[in-house]
Coordinates of C-alpha atoms in Angstrom, one line a residue:
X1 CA 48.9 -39.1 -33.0
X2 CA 44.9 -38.7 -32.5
X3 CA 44.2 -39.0 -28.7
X4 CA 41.1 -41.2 -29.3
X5 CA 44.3 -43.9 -31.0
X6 CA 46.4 -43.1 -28.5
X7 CA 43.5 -44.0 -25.4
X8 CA 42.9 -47.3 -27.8
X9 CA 46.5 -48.3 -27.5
X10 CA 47.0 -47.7 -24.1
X11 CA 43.5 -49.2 -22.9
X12 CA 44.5 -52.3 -25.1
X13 CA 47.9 -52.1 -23.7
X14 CA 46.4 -52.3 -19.3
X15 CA 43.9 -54.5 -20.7
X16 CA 46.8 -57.3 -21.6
X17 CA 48.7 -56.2 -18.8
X18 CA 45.8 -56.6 -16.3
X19 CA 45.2 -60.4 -18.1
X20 CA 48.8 -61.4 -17.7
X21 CA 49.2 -60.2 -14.2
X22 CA 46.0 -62.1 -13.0
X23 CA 46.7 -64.9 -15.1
X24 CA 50.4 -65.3 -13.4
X25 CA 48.7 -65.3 -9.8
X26 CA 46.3 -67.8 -10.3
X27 CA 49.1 -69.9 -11.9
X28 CA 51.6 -69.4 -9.0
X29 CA 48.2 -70.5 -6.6
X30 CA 47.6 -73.1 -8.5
X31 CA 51.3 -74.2 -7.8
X32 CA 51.3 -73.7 -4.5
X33 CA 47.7 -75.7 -4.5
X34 CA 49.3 -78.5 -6.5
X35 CA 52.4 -78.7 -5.4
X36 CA 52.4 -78.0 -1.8
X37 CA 53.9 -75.0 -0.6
X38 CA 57.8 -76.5 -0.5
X39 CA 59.7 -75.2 -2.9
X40 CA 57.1 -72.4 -4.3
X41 CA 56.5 -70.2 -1.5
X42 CA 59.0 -67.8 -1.7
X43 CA 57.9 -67.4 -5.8
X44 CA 54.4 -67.0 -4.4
X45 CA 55.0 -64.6 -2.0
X46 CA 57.1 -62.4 -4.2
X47 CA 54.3 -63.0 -7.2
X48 CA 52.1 -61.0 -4.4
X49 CA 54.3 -58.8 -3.8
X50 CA 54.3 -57.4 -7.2
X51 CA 50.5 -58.6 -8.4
X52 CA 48.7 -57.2 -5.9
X53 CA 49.6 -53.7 -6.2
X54 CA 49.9 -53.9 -10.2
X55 CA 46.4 -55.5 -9.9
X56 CA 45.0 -52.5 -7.5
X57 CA 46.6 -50.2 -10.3
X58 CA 45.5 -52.0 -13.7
X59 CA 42.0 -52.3 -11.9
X60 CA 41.5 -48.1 -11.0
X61 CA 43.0 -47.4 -14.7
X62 CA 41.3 -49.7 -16.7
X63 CA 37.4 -47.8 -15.8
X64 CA 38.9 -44.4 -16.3
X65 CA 40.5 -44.9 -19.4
X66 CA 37.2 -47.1 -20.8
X67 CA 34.8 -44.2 -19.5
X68 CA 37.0 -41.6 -21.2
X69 CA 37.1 -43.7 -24.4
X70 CA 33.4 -43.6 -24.6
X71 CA 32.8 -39.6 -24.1
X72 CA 36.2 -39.6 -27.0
X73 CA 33.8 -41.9 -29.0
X74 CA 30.5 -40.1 -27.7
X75 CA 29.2 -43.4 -27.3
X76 CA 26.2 -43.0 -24.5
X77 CA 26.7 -44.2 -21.2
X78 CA 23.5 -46.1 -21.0
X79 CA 23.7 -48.5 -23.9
X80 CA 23.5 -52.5 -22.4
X81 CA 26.9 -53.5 -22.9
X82 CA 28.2 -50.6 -21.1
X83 CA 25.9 -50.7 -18.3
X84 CA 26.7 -55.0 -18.5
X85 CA 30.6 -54.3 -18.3
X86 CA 30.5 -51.9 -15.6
X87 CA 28.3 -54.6 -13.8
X88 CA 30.6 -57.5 -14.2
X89 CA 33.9 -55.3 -13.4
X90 CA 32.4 -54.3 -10.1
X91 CA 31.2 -58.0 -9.4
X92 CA 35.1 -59.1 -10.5
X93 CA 36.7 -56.2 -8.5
X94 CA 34.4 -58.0 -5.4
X95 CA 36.1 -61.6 -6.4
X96 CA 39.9 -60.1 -6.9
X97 CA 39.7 -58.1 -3.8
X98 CA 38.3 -61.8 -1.8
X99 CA 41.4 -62.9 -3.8
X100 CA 43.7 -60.4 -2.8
X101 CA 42.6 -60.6 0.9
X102 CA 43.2 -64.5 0.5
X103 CA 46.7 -64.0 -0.6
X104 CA 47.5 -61.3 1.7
X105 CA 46.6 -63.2 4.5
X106 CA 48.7 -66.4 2.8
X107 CA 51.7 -64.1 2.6
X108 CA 51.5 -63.2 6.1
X109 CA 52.2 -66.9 7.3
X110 CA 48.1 -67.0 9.0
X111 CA 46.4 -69.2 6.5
X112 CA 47.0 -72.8 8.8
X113 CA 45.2 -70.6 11.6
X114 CA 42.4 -70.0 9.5
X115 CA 41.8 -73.2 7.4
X116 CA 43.4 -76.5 6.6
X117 CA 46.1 -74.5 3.6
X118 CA 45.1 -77.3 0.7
X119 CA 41.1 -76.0 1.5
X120 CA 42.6 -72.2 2.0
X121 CA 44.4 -72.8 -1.4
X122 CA 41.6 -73.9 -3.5
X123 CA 38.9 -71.4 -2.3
X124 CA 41.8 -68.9 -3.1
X125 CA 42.1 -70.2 -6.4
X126 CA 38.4 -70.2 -6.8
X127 CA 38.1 -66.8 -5.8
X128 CA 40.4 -66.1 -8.7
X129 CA 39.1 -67.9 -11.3
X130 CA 35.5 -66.0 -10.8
X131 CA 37.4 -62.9 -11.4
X132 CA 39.2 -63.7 -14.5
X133 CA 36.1 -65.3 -15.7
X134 CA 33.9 -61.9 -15.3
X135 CA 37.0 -60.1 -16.8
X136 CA 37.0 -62.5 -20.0
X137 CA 32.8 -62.0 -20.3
X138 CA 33.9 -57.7 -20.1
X139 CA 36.3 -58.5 -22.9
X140 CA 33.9 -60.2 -24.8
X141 CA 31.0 -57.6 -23.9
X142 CA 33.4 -54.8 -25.2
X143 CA 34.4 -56.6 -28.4
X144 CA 30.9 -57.3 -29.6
X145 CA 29.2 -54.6 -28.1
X146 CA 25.7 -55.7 -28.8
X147 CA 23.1 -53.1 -29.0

């Protein structure tokens, strides 16, 4: 198999991985949010568990195997979209790593010390939501890539 196909399929494959695993946190926060913490916190906590570290890994592979698509592709470094998507995946690295924190600090048992946990919840959530929304605009940047 050609190694430029081969990068596609498995920068395709951590891109759907990195949307499901973000899309399953913010769903199991806006559980909790909903719901009250009752009967979901152990799901939560073990959704952190697993998503945070699968979201540190899906978020250090996803640049390198992007970056080494473009030199396959010899597609310059500088173009706008590029230079746009790396912009908007540092500002939603900055939004999951608030989120991250946020959750860490839920799973610890020290979010009533810190905030009233509805408030803690939702400012979580919103965290989260910034990030998937930058990630979406990178999927669209890189699908269109404008000129």
């Amino acid at each position: 198999m050609d190694d430029y196909l081969m990068l596609q399929i498995l920068h395709g494959s951590l891109t759907f991985l990195l949307f499901v695993v973000a899309g399953g946190l913010l769903w199991g926060v806006l559980r909790a949010w909903h719901g009250g913490l009752g009967g979901w916190a152990p799901n939560l906590r073990q959704s952190v568990l697993f998503g945070v570290p699968a979201l540190l890994a899906l978020g250090v592979a996803l640049p390198i195997t992007g970056w080494w698509l473009l030199a396959l592709a010899q597609i310059p470094f500088g173009l706008t979209w590029v230079l746009g998507s790396s912009i908007l995946y540092l500002l939603a690295g900055i939004a999951w790593l608030a989120f991250t924190r946020r959750l860490l600090v839920l799973h610890a048992g020290d979010a009533p010390n810190a905030a009233p946990r509805s408030r803690f919840l939702g400012f979580s959530l919103g965290y989260g939501a910034v990030g998937f929304l930058l990630l979406l605009a990178i999927l669209v940047l890189t699908l269109a890539k404008p000129a």
